[in-house]
Amino acid sequence: MRIALVQMRIDRKSRASNLSRALRWIDRACAEDPAPDLVVLPAGCDGAAFGPGEPPVSVAMAQGFSQSVALKAKEWGTYIALGFHQPPGQPCDSLGALYDPDGDAIATVCATSPGDAPTEIPSQFAVAPTPLGCWSLLLPELPWEDDLSGRACDAGSRLAVVLGGTASGPCRPLHARCEQLAREAAMHVCLTVGLGEGPDAPVCQTWDANGRVVSQGTIGVEECVRATIAPGPGSARAATQRGGGADAPTA
């Protein structure tokens, strides 16, 4: 199985710039031969900012970003995972989504602001059976449950896709958590992050089922980090044709 992790620069002031950059990186990753089975972009890669004087994300903005990525998944016939912000009043501040080669969102995970306690939100830990095995989708900003490794094993997950954002803190705690998850659940883990700065900025990384690093990005470099893994068999739904012509739904 081939994975492409996009360590992209995120512009906090221009959603249009981020969408254009994200779509270009998807095209660049999928144009390689052989093409990846999964392309992963960071959480919050739409770059929407929240704060005084900042325009809120509208429903149309969130749907437009989601649909554009879903159509790319369908165009290239590949899986794409990423995260983007949600409009005010929604259960989630930001959403992580995994799109299949038909452009359908087959898994979503949710992040909320501290202190928020919505009654109905998408799972913070999502599982998606695919023809390539069972995958888990996670957001690292959320507190991971103590039994997360056990839950992943019980679900038959062979790959955890962790959608990191652009963190300003040191990378060691985040990378250590991903390495621990890989070892304890005996599954591959891939982490994608936005381009960071500083000598200890987090980078895109992939671990094997023993917790060993098999691919890693370069600090301060906007790039596509590739990895080839053998996650092993898992639960699978019916295989879909790569590509297609139906309208892509939003997450």
Tab-separated table of C-alpha atoms in Angstrom:
chain	number	residue	atom	x	y	z
A	1	MET	CA	0.000	0.000	0.000
A	2	ARG	CA	1.343	3.441	-0.966
A	3	ILE	CA	0.739	6.542	1.161
A	4	ALA	CA	1.486	10.184	0.347
A	5	LEU	CA	1.608	12.601	3.309
A	6	VAL	CA	1.395	16.250	2.274
A	7	GLN	CA	3.417	18.554	4.515
A	8	MET	CA	1.854	21.718	3.102
A	9	ARG	CA	2.139	25.374	3.992
A	10	ILE	CA	-1.102	26.753	5.459
A	11	ASP	CA	-2.034	30.393	4.937
A	12	ARG	CA	-4.064	31.604	7.935
A	13	LYS	CA	-5.478	34.545	5.987
A	14	SER	CA	-6.588	33.058	2.659
A	15	ARG	CA	-8.946	30.100	2.319
A	16	ALA	CA	-8.797	30.369	-1.488
A	17	SER	CA	-5.016	30.073	-1.417
A	18	ASN	CA	-5.168	27.014	0.830
A	19	LEU	CA	-7.783	25.264	-1.285
A	20	SER	CA	-5.767	25.893	-4.442
A	21	ARG	CA	-2.574	24.664	-2.755
A	22	ALA	CA	-4.280	21.552	-1.363
A	23	LEU	CA	-5.717	20.579	-4.753
A	24	ARG	CA	-2.349	21.134	-6.455
A	25	TRP	CA	-0.634	18.893	-3.919
A	26	ILE	CA	-3.232	16.181	-4.454
A	27	ASP	CA	-2.657	16.381	-8.223
A	28	ARG	CA	1.103	16.291	-7.745
A	29	ALA	CA	0.947	13.293	-5.408
A	30	CYS	CA	-1.436	11.309	-7.632
A	31	ALA	CA	0.438	12.080	-10.849
A	32	GLU	CA	3.402	10.020	-9.628
A	33	ASP	CA	3.839	6.513	-11.016
A	34	PRO	CA	2.877	4.398	-9.167
A	35	ALA	CA	0.086	6.540	-7.747
A	36	PRO	CA	-0.651	6.470	-4.014
A	37	ASP	CA	-3.577	4.541	-2.576
A	38	LEU	CA	-4.036	7.185	0.122
A	39	VAL	CA	-3.236	10.914	0.174
A	40	VAL	CA	-3.288	12.620	3.581
A	41	LEU	CA	-3.360	16.391	4.147
A	42	PRO	CA	-3.182	18.153	7.534
A	43	ALA	CA	-6.046	19.070	9.802
A	44	GLY	CA	-7.173	22.667	9.383
A	45	CYS	CA	-5.638	22.856	5.936
A	46	ASP	CA	-8.356	25.301	4.864
A	47	GLY	CA	-6.551	27.765	7.137
A	48	ALA	CA	-9.660	29.373	8.572
A	49	ALA	CA	-8.817	31.572	11.535
A	50	PHE	CA	-11.059	32.305	14.501
A	51	GLY	CA	-10.743	35.503	16.502
A	52	PRO	CA	-11.695	39.185	16.709
A	53	GLY	CA	-12.086	40.714	13.274
A	54	GLU	CA	-11.871	37.392	11.451
A	55	PRO	CA	-14.832	36.464	9.225
A	56	PRO	CA	-16.488	33.226	10.332
A	57	VAL	CA	-16.533	30.148	8.160
A	58	SER	CA	-19.846	29.899	6.345
A	59	VAL	CA	-21.733	26.738	5.476
A	60	ALA	CA	-21.005	27.381	1.795
A	61	MET	CA	-17.274	27.704	2.512
A	62	ALA	CA	-17.113	24.417	4.406
A	63	GLN	CA	-19.179	22.579	1.815
A	64	GLY	CA	-17.156	24.039	-1.054
A	65	PHE	CA	-13.871	22.924	0.478
A	66	SER	CA	-15.241	19.469	1.233
A	67	GLN	CA	-16.755	18.980	-2.215
A	68	SER	CA	-13.614	20.122	-3.997
A	69	VAL	CA	-11.513	17.518	-2.203
A	70	ALA	CA	-14.170	14.821	-2.671
A	71	LEU	CA	-14.163	15.472	-6.416
A	72	LYS	CA	-10.371	15.105	-6.473
A	73	ALA	CA	-10.687	11.722	-4.745
A	74	LYS	CA	-13.112	10.659	-7.462
A	75	GLU	CA	-11.047	12.150	-10.289
A	76	TRP	CA	-7.900	10.273	-9.255
A	77	GLY	CA	-9.678	7.201	-7.868
A	78	THR	CA	-7.872	7.373	-4.543
A	79	TYR	CA	-8.543	7.768	-0.835
A	80	ILE	CA	-7.970	11.250	0.617
A	81	ALA	CA	-7.957	12.238	4.294
A	82	LEU	CA	-7.768	15.793	5.673
A	83	GLY	CA	-9.303	18.207	8.159
A	84	PHE	CA	-11.097	21.540	7.771
A	85	HIS	CA	-13.014	24.026	9.930
A	86	GLN	CA	-16.768	24.130	10.428
A	87	PRO	CA	-19.216	27.084	10.598
A	88	PRO	CA	-20.191	28.566	13.988
A	89	GLY	CA	-23.092	26.757	15.584
A	90	GLN	CA	-22.023	23.337	14.323
A	91	PRO	CA	-21.194	20.559	16.814
A	92	CYS	CA	-17.546	20.647	15.686
A	93	ASP	CA	-15.055	23.478	15.403
A	94	SER	CA	-13.115	21.346	12.950
A	95	LEU	CA	-13.782	18.082	11.190
A	96	GLY	CA	-11.502	15.332	9.940
A	97	ALA	CA	-12.772	13.314	6.974
A	98	LEU	CA	-11.700	10.317	4.918
A	99	TYR	CA	-13.010	10.184	1.344
A	100	ASP	CA	-13.094	6.997	-0.715
A	101	PRO	CA	-12.453	6.742	-4.480
A	102	ASP	CA	-16.137	7.491	-5.124
A	103	GLY	CA	-15.864	10.817	-3.286
A	104	ASP	CA	-17.916	9.580	-0.326
A	105	ALA	CA	-16.926	10.562	3.221
A	106	ILE	CA	-16.613	7.120	4.821
A	107	ALA	CA	-15.241	8.322	8.191
A	108	THR	CA	-15.336	11.584	10.155
A	109	VAL	CA	-13.810	12.715	13.436
A	110	CYS	CA	-14.610	15.858	15.387
A	111	ALA	CA	-12.714	18.440	17.459
A	112	THR	CA	-14.399	20.999	19.710
A	113	SER	CA	-13.222	23.987	21.724
A	114	PRO	CA	-12.256	23.425	25.359
A	115	GLY	CA	-15.325	23.601	27.580
A	116	ASP	CA	-17.769	22.753	24.798
A	117	ALA	CA	-19.890	19.710	25.444
A	118	PRO	CA	-22.173	19.052	22.482
A	119	THR	CA	-24.585	16.210	22.911
A	120	GLU	CA	-24.282	14.785	19.415
A	121	ILE	CA	-20.957	14.927	17.571
A	122	PRO	CA	-19.153	12.588	15.186
A	123	SER	CA	-16.874	10.080	16.848
A	124	GLN	CA	-13.451	11.232	18.016
A	125	PHE	CA	-12.137	7.870	16.837
A	126	ALA	CA	-13.515	6.614	13.537
A	127	VAL	CA	-13.004	3.242	11.866
A	128	ALA	CA	-13.340	2.685	8.123
A	129	PRO	CA	-13.280	-0.811	6.579
A	130	THR	CA	-11.737	-0.592	3.099
A	131	PRO	CA	-10.601	-3.102	0.446
A	132	LEU	CA	-7.045	-2.315	1.628
A	133	GLY	CA	-7.815	-3.184	5.237
A	134	CYS	CA	-9.481	-1.530	8.194
A	135	TRP	CA	-8.264	2.016	8.952
A	136	SER	CA	-8.680	4.353	11.921
A	137	LEU	CA	-8.989	8.148	11.657
A	138	LEU	CA	-7.782	10.349	14.537
A	139	LEU	CA	-7.120	13.966	15.491
A	140	PRO	CA	-4.074	14.354	17.764
A	141	GLU	CA	-5.399	17.514	19.455
A	142	LEU	CA	-8.024	15.414	21.215
A	143	PRO	CA	-7.152	13.545	24.415
A	144	TRP	CA	-6.723	9.935	23.371
A	145	GLU	CA	-8.505	7.428	25.555
A	146	ASP	CA	-6.355	5.097	27.656
A	147	ASP	CA	-7.863	2.112	25.859
A	148	LEU	CA	-7.370	3.535	22.359
A	149	SER	CA	-4.887	0.839	21.363
A	150	GLY	CA	-7.268	-1.848	22.564
A	151	ARG	CA	-10.189	-0.275	20.710
A	152	ALA	CA	-8.150	-0.167	17.518
A	153	CYS	CA	-7.206	-3.828	17.920
A	154	ASP	CA	-10.800	-4.836	18.641
A	155	ALA	CA	-11.912	-2.994	15.496
A	156	GLY	CA	-9.345	-4.857	13.398
A	157	SER	CA	-7.607	-1.626	12.398
A	158	ARG	CA	-4.309	-2.093	10.556
A	159	LEU	CA	-3.563	1.580	9.837
A	160	ALA	CA	-4.152	4.716	11.911
A	161	VAL	CA	-4.361	7.991	9.958
A	162	VAL	CA	-3.590	10.879	12.328
A	163	LEU	CA	-4.501	14.353	11.058
A	164	GLY	CA	-2.195	16.853	12.724
A	165	GLY	CA	-2.375	20.599	12.197
A	166	THR	CA	0.342	23.237	12.316
A	167	ALA	CA	1.652	22.893	15.839
A	168	SER	CA	3.848	25.502	17.456
A	169	GLY	CA	4.960	23.219	20.271
A	170	PRO	CA	7.661	20.539	20.237
A	171	CYS	CA	7.109	17.438	18.156
A	172	ARG	CA	8.281	14.843	20.680
A	173	PRO	CA	5.018	14.352	22.642
A	174	LEU	CA	2.937	13.941	19.473
A	175	HIS	CA	5.415	11.629	17.778
A	176	ALA	CA	5.801	9.604	20.977
A	177	ARG	CA	2.037	9.070	21.161
A	178	CYS	CA	1.913	7.865	17.561
A	179	GLU	CA	4.868	5.532	18.104
A	180	GLN	CA	3.236	4.124	21.230
A	181	LEU	CA	-0.037	3.548	19.376
A	182	ALA	CA	1.803	1.705	16.605
A	183	ARG	CA	3.597	-0.586	19.066
A	184	GLU	CA	0.670	-1.270	21.389
A	185	ALA	CA	-1.871	-1.887	18.633
A	186	ALA	CA	0.672	-3.576	16.326
A	187	MET	CA	-0.465	-1.469	13.395
A	188	HIS	CA	0.974	1.130	11.042
A	189	VAL	CA	0.476	4.777	11.940
A	190	CYS	CA	0.867	7.783	9.659
A	191	LEU	CA	0.865	11.392	10.869
A	192	THR	CA	0.484	14.438	8.662
A	193	VAL	CA	1.106	18.033	9.790
A	194	GLY	CA	1.192	21.475	8.266
A	195	LEU	CA	4.549	23.067	7.523
A	196	GLY	CA	6.099	24.234	10.785
A	197	GLU	CA	9.078	26.347	11.727
A	198	GLY	CA	11.827	25.966	14.271
A	199	PRO	CA	14.311	23.174	14.986
A	200	ASP	CA	11.777	21.056	16.852
A	201	ALA	CA	8.739	21.546	14.618
A	202	PRO	CA	6.651	18.403	13.966
A	203	VAL	CA	6.959	16.706	10.589
A	204	CYS	CA	4.975	14.130	8.634
A	205	GLN	CA	5.958	10.651	9.682
A	206	THR	CA	5.010	6.971	9.250
A	207	TRP	CA	5.618	4.149	11.732
A	208	ASP	CA	5.431	0.413	11.116
A	209	ALA	CA	3.642	-2.088	13.371
A	210	ASN	CA	6.741	-2.276	15.613
A	211	GLY	CA	6.854	1.474	16.166
A	212	ARG	CA	9.817	2.023	13.840
A	213	VAL	CA	9.921	5.077	11.571
A	214	VAL	CA	9.653	4.128	7.890
A	215	SER	CA	9.331	7.628	6.391
A	216	GLN	CA	9.780	11.158	7.653
A	217	GLY	CA	9.451	14.722	6.388
A	218	THR	CA	12.040	17.472	6.550
A	219	ILE	CA	11.612	20.372	8.974
A	220	GLY	CA	10.806	23.594	7.142
A	221	VAL	CA	10.253	21.946	3.749
A	222	GLU	CA	6.887	21.877	1.984
A	223	GLU	CA	6.848	18.425	0.431
A	224	CYS	CA	5.071	15.157	-0.210
A	225	VAL	CA	6.394	12.428	2.106
A	226	ARG	CA	5.869	8.945	0.694
A	227	ALA	CA	5.736	5.563	2.362
A	228	THR	CA	5.063	2.015	1.208
A	229	ILE	CA	3.622	-0.277	3.851
A	230	ALA	CA	2.078	-3.726	4.127
A	231	PRO	CA	-0.648	-3.270	6.753
A	232	GLY	CA	-2.031	-6.763	6.375
A	233	PRO	CA	-5.592	-7.913	5.749
A	234	GLY	CA	-8.567	-6.398	7.514
A	235	SER	CA	-12.280	-6.050	7.194
A	236	ALA	CA	-13.211	-4.952	3.689
A	237	ARG	CA	-16.299	-3.558	2.084
A	238	ALA	CA	-17.132	-4.153	-1.541
A	239	ALA	CA	-14.443	-2.758	-3.840
A	240	THR	CA	-15.349	0.378	-5.749
A	241	GLN	CA	-14.286	1.374	-9.215
A	242	ARG	CA	-11.511	3.910	-9.263
A	243	GLY	CA	-12.868	7.201	-10.501
A	244	GLY	CA	-16.482	7.809	-11.423
A	245	GLY	CA	-18.905	10.403	-12.588
A	246	ALA	CA	-21.492	10.868	-9.825
A	247	ASP	CA	-21.770	14.058	-7.809
A	248	ALA	CA	-19.571	14.054	-4.688
A	249	PRO	CA	-21.327	14.585	-1.361
A	250	THR	CA	-19.929	16.705	1.441
A	251	ALA	CA	-18.828	15.433	4.812
